[in-house]
Coordinates of C-alpha atoms in Angstrom, one line a residue:
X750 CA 4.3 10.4 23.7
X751 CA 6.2 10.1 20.5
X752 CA 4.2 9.7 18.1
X753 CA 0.0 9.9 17.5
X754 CA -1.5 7.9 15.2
X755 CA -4.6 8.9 13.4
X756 CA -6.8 6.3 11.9
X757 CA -6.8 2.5 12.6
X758 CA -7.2 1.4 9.4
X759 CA -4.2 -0.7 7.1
X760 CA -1.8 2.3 7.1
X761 CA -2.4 3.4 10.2
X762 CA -2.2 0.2 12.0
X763 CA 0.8 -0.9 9.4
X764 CA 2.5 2.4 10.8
X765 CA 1.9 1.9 14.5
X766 CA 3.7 -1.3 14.4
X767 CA 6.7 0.2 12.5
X768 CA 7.1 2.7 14.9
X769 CA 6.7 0.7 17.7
X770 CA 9.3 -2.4 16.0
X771 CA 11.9 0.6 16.1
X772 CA 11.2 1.4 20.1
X773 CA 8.8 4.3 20.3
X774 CA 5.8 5.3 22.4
X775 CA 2.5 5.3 20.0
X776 CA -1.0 5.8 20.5
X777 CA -3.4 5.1 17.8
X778 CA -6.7 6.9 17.7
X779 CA -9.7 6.7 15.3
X780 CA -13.6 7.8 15.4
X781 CA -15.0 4.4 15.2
X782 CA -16.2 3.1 18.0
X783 CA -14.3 -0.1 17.5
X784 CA -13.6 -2.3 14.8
X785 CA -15.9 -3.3 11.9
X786 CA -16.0 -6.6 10.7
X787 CA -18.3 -5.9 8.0
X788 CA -17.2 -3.6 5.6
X789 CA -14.6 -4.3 3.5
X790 CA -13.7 -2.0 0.8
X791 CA -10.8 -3.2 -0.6
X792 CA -10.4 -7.1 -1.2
X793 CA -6.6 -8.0 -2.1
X794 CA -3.1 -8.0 -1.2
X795 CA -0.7 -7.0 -4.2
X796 CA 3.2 -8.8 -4.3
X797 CA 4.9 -6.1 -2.7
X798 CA 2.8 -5.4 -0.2
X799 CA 3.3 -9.3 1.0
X800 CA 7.2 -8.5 0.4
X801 CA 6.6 -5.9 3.1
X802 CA 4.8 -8.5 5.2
X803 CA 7.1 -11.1 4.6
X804 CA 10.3 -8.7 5.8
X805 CA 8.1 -8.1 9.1
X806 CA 7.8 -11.9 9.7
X807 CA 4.1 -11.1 9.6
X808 CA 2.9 -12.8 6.2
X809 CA 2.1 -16.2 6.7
X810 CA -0.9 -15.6 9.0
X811 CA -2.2 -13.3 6.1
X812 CA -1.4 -16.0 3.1
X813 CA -3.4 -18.8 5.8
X814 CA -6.3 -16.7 4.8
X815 CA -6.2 -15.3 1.7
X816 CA -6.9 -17.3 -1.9
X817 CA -4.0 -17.1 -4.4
X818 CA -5.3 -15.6 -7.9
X819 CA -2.7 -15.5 -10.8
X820 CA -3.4 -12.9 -12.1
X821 CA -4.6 -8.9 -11.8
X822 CA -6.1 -6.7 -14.3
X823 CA -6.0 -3.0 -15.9
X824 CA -9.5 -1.6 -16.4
X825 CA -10.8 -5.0 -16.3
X826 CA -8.3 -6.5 -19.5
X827 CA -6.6 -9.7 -17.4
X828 CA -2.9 -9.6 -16.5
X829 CA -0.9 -12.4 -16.0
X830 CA 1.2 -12.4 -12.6
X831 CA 2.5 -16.1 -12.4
X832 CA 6.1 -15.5 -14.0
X833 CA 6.4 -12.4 -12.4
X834 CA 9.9 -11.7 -10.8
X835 CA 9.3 -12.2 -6.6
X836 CA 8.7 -15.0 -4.6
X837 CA 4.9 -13.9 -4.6
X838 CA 3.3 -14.0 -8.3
X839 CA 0.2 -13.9 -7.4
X840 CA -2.8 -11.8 -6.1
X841 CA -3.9 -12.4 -2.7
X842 CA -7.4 -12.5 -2.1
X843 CA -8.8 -10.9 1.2
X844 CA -10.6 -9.1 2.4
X845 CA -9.9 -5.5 4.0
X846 CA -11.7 -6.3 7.2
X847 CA -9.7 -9.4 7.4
X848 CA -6.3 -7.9 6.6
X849 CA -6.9 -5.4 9.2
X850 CA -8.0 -7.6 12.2
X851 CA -4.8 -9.6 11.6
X852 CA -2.7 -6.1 11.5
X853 CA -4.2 -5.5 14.8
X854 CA -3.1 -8.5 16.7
X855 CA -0.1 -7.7 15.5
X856 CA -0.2 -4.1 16.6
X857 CA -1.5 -5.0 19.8
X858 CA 1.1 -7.4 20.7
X859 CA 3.8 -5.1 20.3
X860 CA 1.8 -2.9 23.0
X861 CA 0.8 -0.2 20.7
X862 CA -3.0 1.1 22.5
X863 CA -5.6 1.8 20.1
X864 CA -8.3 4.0 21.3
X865 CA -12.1 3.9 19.6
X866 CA -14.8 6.9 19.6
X867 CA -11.6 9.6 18.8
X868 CA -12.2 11.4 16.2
X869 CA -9.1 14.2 15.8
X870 CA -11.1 17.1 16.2
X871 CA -8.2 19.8 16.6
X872 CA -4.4 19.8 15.6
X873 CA -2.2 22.6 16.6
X874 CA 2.0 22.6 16.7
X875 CA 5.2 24.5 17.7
X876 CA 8.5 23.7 17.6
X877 CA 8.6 21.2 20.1
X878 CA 5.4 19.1 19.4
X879 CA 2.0 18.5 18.5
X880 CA -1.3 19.4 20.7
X881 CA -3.9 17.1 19.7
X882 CA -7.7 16.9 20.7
X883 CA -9.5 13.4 20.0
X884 CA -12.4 12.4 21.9
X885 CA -12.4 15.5 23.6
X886 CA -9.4 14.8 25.5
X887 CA -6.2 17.0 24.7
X888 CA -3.1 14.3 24.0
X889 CA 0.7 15.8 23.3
X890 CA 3.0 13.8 21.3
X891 CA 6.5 14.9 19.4
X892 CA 4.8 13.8 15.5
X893 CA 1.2 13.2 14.7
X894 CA 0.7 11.4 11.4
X895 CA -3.0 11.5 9.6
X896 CA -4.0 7.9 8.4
X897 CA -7.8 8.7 8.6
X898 CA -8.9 8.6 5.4
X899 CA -9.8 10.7 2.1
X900 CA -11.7 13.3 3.9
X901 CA -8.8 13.1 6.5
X902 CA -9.2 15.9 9.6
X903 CA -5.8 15.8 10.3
X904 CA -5.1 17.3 6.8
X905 CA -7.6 19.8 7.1
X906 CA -6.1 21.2 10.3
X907 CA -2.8 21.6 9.4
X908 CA -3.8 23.7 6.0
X909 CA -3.0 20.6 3.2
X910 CA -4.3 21.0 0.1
X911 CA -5.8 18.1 -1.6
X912 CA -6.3 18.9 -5.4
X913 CA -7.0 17.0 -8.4
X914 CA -10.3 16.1 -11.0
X915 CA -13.5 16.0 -10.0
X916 CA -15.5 12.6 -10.7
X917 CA -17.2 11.6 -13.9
X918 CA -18.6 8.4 -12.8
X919 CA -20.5 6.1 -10.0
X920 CA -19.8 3.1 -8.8
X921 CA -22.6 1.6 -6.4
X922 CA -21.1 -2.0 -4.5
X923 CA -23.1 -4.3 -2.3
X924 CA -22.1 -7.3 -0.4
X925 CA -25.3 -9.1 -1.3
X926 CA -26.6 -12.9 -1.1
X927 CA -28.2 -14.0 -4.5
X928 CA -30.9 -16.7 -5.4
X929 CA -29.6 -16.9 -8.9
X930 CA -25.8 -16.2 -9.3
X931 CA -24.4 -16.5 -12.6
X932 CA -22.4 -19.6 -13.4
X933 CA -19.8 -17.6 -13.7
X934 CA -17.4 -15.1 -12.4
X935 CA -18.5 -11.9 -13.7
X936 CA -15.4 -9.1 -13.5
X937 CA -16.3 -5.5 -15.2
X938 CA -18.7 -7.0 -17.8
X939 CA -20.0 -4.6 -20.1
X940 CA -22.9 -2.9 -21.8
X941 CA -24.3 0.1 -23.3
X942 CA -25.0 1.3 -20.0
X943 CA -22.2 0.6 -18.3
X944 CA -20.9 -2.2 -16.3
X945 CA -20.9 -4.1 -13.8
X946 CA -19.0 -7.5 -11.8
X947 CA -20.3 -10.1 -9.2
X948 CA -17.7 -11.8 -7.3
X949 CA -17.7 -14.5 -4.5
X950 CA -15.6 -13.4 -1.8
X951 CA -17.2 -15.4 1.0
X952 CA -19.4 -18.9 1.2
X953 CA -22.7 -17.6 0.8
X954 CA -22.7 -14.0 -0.3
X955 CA -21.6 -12.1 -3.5
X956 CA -20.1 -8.7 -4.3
X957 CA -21.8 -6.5 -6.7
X958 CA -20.3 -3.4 -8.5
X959 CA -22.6 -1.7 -11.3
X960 CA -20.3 1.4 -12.7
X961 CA -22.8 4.7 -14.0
X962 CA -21.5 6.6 -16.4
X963 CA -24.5 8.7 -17.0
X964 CA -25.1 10.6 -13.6
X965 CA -22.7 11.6 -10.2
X966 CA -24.1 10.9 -6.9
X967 CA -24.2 13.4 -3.9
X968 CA -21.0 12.2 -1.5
X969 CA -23.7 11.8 1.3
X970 CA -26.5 10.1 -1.0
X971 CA -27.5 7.0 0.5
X972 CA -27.1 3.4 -1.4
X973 CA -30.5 1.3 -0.6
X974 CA -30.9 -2.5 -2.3
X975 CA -33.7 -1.2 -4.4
X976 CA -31.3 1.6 -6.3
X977 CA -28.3 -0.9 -6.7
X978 CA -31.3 -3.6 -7.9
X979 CA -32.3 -0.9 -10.0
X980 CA -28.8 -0.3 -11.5
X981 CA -27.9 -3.9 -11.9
X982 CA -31.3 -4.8 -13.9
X983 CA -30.3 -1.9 -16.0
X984 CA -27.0 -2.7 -16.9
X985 CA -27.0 -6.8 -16.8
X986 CA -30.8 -7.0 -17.7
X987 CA -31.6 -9.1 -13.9
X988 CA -30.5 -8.1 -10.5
X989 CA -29.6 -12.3 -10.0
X990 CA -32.3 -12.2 -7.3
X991 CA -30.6 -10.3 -4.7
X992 CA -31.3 -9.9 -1.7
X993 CA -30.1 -9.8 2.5
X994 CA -27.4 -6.8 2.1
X995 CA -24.4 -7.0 4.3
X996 CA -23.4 -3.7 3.5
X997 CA -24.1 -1.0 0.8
X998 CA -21.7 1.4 -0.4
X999 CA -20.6 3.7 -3.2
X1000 CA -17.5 5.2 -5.1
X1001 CA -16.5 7.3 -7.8
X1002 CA -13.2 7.8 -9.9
X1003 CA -12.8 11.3 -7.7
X1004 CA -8.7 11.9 -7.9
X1005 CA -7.0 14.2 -5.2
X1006 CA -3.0 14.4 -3.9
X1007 CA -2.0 16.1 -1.0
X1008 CA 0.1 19.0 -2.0
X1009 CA 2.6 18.0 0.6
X1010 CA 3.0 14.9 3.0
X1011 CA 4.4 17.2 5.7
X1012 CA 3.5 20.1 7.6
X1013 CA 6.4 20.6 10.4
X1014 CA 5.6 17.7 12.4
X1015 CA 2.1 16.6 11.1
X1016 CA 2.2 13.8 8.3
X1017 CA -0.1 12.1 5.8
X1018 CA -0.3 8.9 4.9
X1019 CA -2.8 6.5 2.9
X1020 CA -5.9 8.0 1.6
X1021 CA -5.3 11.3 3.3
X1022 CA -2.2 12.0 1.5
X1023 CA -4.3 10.8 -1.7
X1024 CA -7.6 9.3 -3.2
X1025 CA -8.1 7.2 -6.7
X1026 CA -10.4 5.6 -8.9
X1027 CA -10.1 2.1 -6.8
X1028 CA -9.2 -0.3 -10.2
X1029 CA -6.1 -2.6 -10.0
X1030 CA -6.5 -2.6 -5.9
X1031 CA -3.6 -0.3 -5.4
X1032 CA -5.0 2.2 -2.6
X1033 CA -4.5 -0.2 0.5
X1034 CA -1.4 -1.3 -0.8
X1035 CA 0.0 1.9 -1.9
X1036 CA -0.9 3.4 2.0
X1037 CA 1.0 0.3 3.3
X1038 CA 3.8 1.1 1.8
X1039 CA 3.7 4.7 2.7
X1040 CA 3.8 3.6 6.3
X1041 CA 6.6 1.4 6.0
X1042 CA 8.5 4.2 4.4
X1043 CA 8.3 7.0 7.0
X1044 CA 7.9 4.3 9.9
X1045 CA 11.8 4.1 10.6
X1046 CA 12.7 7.8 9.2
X1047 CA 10.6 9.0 12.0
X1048 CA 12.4 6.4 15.0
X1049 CA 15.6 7.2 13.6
X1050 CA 15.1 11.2 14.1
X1051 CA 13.1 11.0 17.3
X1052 CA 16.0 8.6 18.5
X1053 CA 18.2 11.3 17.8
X1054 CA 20.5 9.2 15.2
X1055 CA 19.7 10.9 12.0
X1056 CA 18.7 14.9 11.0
X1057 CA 15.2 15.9 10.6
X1058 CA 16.1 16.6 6.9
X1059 CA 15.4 12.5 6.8
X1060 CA 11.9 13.1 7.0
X1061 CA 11.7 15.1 3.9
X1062 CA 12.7 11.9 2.0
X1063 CA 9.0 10.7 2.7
X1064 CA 7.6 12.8 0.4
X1065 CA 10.4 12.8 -2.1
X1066 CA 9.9 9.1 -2.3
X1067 CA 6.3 8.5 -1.8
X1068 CA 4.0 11.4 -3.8
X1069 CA 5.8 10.3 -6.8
X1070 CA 4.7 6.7 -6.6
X1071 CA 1.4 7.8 -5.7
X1072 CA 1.4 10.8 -8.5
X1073 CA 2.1 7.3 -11.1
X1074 CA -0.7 5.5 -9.3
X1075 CA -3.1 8.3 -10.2
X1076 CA -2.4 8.6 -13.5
X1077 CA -2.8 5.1 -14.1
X1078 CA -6.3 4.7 -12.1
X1079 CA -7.4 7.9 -14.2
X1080 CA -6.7 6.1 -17.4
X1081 CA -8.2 3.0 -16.0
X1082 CA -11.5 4.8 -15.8
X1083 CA -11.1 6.3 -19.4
X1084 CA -11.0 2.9 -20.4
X1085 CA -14.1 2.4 -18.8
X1086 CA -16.5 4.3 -20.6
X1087 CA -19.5 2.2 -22.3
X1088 CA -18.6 4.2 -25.9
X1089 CA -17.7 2.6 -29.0
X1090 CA -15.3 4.5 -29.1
X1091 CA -13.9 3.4 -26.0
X1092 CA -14.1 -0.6 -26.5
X1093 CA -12.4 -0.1 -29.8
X1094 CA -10.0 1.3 -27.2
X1095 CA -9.7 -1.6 -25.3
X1096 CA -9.8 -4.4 -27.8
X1097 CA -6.7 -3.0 -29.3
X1098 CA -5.1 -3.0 -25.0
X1099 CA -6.1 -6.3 -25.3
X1100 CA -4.4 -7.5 -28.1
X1101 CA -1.1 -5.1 -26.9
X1102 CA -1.5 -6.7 -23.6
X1103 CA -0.8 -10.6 -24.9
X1104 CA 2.5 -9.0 -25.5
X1105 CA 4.8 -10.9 -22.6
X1106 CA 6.3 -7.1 -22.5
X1107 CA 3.3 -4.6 -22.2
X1108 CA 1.6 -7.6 -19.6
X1109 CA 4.3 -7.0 -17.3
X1110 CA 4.9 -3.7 -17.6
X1111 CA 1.7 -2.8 -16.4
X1112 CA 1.3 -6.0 -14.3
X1113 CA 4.7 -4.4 -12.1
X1114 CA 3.3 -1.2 -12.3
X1115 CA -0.1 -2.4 -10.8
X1116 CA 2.1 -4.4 -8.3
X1117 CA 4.0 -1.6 -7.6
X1118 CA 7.1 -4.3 -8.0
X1119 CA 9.0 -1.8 -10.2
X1120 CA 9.0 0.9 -7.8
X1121 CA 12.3 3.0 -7.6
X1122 CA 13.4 5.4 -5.4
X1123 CA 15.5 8.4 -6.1
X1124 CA 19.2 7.4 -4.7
X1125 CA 22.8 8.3 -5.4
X1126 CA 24.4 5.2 -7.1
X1127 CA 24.7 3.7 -10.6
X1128 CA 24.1 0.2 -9.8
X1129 CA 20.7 -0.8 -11.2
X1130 CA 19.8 -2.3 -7.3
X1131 CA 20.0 1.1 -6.1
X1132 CA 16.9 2.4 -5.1
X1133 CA 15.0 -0.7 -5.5
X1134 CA 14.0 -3.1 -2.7
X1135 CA 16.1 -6.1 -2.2
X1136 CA 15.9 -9.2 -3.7
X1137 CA 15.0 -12.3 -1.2
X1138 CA 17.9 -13.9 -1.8
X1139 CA 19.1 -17.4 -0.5
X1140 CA 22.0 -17.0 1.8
X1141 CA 24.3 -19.3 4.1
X1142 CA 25.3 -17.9 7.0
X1143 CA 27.6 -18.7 9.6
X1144 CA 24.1 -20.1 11.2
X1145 CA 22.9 -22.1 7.9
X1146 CA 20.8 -20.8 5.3
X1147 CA 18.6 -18.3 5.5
X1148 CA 16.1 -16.0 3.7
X1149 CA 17.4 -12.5 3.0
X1150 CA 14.2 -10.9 4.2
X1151 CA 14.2 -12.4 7.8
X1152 CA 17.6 -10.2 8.3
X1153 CA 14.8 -7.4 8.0
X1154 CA 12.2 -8.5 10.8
X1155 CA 13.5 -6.5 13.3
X1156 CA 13.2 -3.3 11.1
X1157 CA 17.0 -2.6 11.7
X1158 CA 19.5 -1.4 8.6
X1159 CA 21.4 -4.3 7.5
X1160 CA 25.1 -4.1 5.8
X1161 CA 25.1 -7.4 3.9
X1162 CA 28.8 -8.6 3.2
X1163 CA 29.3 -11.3 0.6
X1164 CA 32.3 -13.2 1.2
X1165 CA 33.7 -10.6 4.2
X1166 CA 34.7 -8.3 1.1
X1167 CA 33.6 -5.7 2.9
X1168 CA 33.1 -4.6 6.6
X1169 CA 31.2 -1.0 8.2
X1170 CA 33.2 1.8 8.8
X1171 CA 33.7 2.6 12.3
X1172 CA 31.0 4.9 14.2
X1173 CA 27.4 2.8 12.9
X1174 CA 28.3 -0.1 14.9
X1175 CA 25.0 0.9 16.6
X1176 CA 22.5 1.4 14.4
X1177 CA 23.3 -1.3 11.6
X1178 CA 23.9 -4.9 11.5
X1179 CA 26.7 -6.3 10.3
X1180 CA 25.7 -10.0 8.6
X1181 CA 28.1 -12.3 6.5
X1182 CA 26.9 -14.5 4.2
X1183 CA 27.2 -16.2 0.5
X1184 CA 24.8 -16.0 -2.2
X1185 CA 22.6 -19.0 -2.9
X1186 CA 20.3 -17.6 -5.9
X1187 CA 20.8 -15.1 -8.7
X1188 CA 20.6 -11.4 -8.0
X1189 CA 17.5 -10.7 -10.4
X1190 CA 15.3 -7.3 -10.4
X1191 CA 11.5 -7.1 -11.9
X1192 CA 11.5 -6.0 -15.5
X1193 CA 15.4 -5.8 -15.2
X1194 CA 16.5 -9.3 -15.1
X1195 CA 20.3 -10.5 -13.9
X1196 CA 22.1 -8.0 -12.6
X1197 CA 26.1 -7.4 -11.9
X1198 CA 27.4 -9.5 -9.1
X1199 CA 27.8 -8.0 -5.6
X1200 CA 29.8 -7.8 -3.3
X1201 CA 28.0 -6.2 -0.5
X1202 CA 24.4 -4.2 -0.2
X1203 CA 23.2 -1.8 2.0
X1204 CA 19.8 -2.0 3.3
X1205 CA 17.8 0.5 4.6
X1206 CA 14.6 -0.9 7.0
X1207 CA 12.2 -0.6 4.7
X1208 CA 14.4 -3.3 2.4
X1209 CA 15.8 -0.8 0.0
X1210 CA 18.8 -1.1 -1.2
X1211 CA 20.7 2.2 -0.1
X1212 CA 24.2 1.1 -1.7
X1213 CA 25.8 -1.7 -3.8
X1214 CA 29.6 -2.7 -3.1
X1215 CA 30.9 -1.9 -6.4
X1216 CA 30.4 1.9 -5.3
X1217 CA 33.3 1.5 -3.3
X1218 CA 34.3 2.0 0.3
X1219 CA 33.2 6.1 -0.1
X1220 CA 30.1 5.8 -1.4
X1221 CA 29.1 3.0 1.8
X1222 CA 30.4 5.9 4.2
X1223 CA 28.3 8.7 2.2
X1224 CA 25.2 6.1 2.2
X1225 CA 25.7 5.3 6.1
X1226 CA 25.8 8.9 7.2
X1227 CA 22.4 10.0 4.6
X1228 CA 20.1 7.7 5.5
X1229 CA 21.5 6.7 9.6
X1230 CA 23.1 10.2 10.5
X1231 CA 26.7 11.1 10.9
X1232 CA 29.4 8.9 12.9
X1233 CA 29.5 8.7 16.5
X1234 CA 32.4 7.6 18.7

C-alpha cells in the first residue's frame, strides 16, 4: 500500500483521486458507516476550486448541479464576483453532501476502495512506513495523510499541535421546513441580539443560522428545534413557523492551525491541518486545494522521481494560505458583533467596499484566486496558477487546462521557442502550441508575453521562458528531481 487515506470527506476524497490519477495504490478509510446524504455543512464551491475541477476534467458534472450566484460576501457586506479575472466569476451553489457524492464516483472509478466503520484508532511509524489501526484491523502503507476533520485522530497520534483562540461566539444552523418564510432572502441580518440568515438551498426546506454573541456552548451540547426556535424568535422576533428538522447542528468562530503539516510520513490536510470561523465558505475549498497540492509531491517521491525534500514544499506553500484564511475569518467574526460600535464598523466596509479595488481585493482573497506560492523567478506568473488560455495545437484548439487532466507536468512551448532539456522526457509533456487569448492574472492584469511556461500538476506555473534556458533546467530538476539517462 502506498498511501492511507484518512477521512472521506472533500479533501480526502479530492486527495485519493490525485494520488491515484498519478498511479499509486490508495485506500481510503473513515468512521462513518457510510455516506450521509443529509448533512451538509458547507454549501458552495469558490472559482478556484472549480479551476481545480476544471484541470481534472471533473467540473461540469458539479456546475450541472450547482446554481451560479454572482457574488460572495465578507462578514455578510456583498462582493461582487462577475468581472472577476477566470473563466468562473461566480459562486457555485451546492451543497457539501452533493459535492462529495460526485467526488466519490469519481474516486471510485479510478478504483480507489473506500472503507466505512474505520475510525484510525492508532498511528505509529519508522523509517520505512506507517502501521495503521482502523476498524480494528492493522493496515501498512508507505504515507498516511489525516483528512478526518478538526478533531482529527491522525493529528493527535502523531504529537501535532493544533493552537490558536478560543471561541467568543455560537452559531446554531438547522435545515428546517417553514410555514411562513420570509419573502425574502435573509443573509446575516442583524439585531441587538445578534444575527441570523435563512436561505433556500433545496425545494421545500430552508437553512437557518442564528449567531450568539452572549454565551459559548459546550462542544458536545446538543442542538434541539425548540433551542434554535428559541434563538431565532429572539433574534428575528418569529421563528417563521418552523418545523420538520432535517438536521441540527452548531459552530463557533473556534481558530486552530496545525503547527506542522508533516510528521515524517504522516500528513494533514483540510480541517485537521486547521479550523475557522466558517464566513466566506473557504474551509472546503481551502482543504481541496491542500489535496491537490501534496497529491502529486507525494507520487512523484513514492515513484522515486523526485527527493523527499519535495514534500516539505506542502507546508511551505499551504500553512501560509491557510494562516491568511484565518486571519481573515477572525476579522470576519469581529465584524460580527451586534455593538454599535461594531455596525459603525461595517457601514464604513461598506461604503470602502463599492470601491471596484477593495471589492476585489477581498473578493480574490475570499476566492483564494490571488493565491501565490513562494518560487524562484521574477516573472509576475511565477508562482501563480496558470491562466486557461486558448491555444491551437497541432490538433486544433484547445483549452490550456485540459493539458492538465492527466495530472502530468506540462512544458508549454509557444511557437517551438523552446524545447526540454534532455533527461525529463519521462515525467513531463512536451506540447506546442500558439496563444489564442491574453496572458492576464487576478488583480495583476496583462502580463509580459511568453514564450514558454512550466507547469507543475497542480497548474502552477513553475517557470516562465524569459528566465532563460538555466532557470527551465533549475525548475525541472526542483520540482521533478534530477536528470536521468
Amino acid at each position: 500500500m502506498d498511501v492511507i487515506v484518512a477521512g472521506a470527506g472533500p479533501t480526502g476524497l479530492m486527495l485519493a483521486y490525485e494520488l491515484r490519477l498519478a498511479g499509486l495504490d490508495v485506500l481510503a478509510v473513515d468512521r462513518a458507516e457510510g455516506r450521509d446524504t443529509t448533512e451538509s455543512r458547507a454549501g458552495g464551491i469558490h472559482a478556484r476550486t472549480m479551476e481545480v475541477l476544471d484541470q481534472r476534467g471533473l467540473l461540469d458534472d458539479f456546475l450541472a448541479q450547482g446554481r451560479c450566484l454572482q457574488a460572495g460576501h465578507f462578514s455578510g457586506l456583498r462582493l461582487d464576483f462577475s468581472g472577476f479575472d477566470t473563466r468562473y466569476p461566480f459562486l457555485l451553489s451546492l451543497l457539501q453532501r452533493r459535492i462529495e457524492v460526485l467526488l466519490e464516483r469519481h474516486v471510485l472509478e479510478l478504483g480507489v476502495p473506500i472503507r466505512w466503520s474505520a475510525e484510525v484508532t492508532s498511528v505509529s511509524q519508522n523509517e520505512s512506513g506507517v502501521e495503521v489501526v482502523a476498524g480494528g484491523e492493522t493496515i501498512r502503507a508507505k504515507y498516511l495523510v489525516g483528512c478526518d476533520g478538526g478533531r482529527s485522530v491522525v493529528r493527535k497520534q502523531a504529537g501535532i499541535g493544533f493552537t490558536g483562540t478560543d471561541p467568543t461566539m455560537t452559531s446554531l444552523l438547522g435545515d428546517v421546513e417553514l410555514a411562513e418564510p420570509p419573502a425574502d432572502l435573509r443573509f446575516m441580518t442583524r439585531s441587538d441580539h445578534g444575527d441570523y440568515s435563512v436561505i433556500p438551498f433545496e425545494p421545500g426546506w430552508y437553512r437557518v443560522m442564528v449567531g450568539q454573541y452572549d454565551r459559548v456552548l459546550d462542544r458536545d451540547e446538543p442542538v434541539t428545534l425548540e433551542s434554535l426556535r428559541a434563538a431565532l424568535i429572539k433574534v428575528a422576533g418569529t421563528d417563521f413557523g418552523m418545523h420538520s428538522p432535517r438536521w441540527l447542528s452548531k459552530f463557533n468562530d473556534s481558530t486552530r492551525l496545525a503547527a506542522n503539516y508533516r510528521s515524517g510520513r504522516v500528513f494533514l490536510a483540510g480541517d485537521a491541518a486547521h479550523i475557522h470561523y466558517p464566513a466566506g465558505g473557504q474551509g472546503l475549498n481551502m482543504g481541496v486545494q491542500d489535496a491537490v497540492n501534496l497529491g502529486w509531491k507525494l507520487a512523484a517521491v513514492i515513484r522515486g522521481e523526485a527527493p523527499e525534500s519535495l514534500l516539505d514544499t506542502y507546508q511551505t506553500e499551504r500553512r501560509p494560505v491557510a494562516e491568511r484564511v484565518l486571519e481573515n475569518t477572525r476579522a470576519q467574526s469581529a465584524l460580527s458583533q451586534p455593538t454599535p460600535q461594531t455596525q459603525a464598523l461595517r457601514d464604513i466596509l461598506a461604503s470602502l467596499i463599492d470601491l471596484g479595488p477593495v471589492n476585489d481585493r477581498l473578493g480574490y482573497m475570499i476566492t483564494a484566486l490571488d493565491v501565490r506560492y513562494p518560487m524562484t523567478g521574477e516573472h509576475p506568473l511565477v508562482g501563480r496558477r496558470v491562466p486557461d488560455q486558448g491555444l491551437k495545437t497541432a490538433d486544433g484548439e484547445v483549452r490550456l487546462f485540459s493539458l492538465l487532466h492527466g495530472g502530468r507536468p506540462v512544458l508549454l512551448s509557444l511557437g517551438g521557442q523552446v524545447g526540454l532539456p534532455d533527461g525529463w522526457a519521462d515525467r513531463v509533456e512536451v506540447v506546442e502550441a500558439q496563444c489564442t487569448s491574453d496572458w492576464t492574472i487576478p488583480l495583476i492584469g496583462a502580463v509580459p508575453d511568453v514564450s514558454a511556461v512550466l507547469i507543475r500538476p497542480d497548474g502552477y506555473v513553475a517557470w516562465v521562458g524569459s528566465a532563460g534556458q538555466e532557470g527551465l533546467t533549475n525548475a525541472l530538476s526542483t520540482w521533478f528531481g534530477p536528470a536521468r539517462g
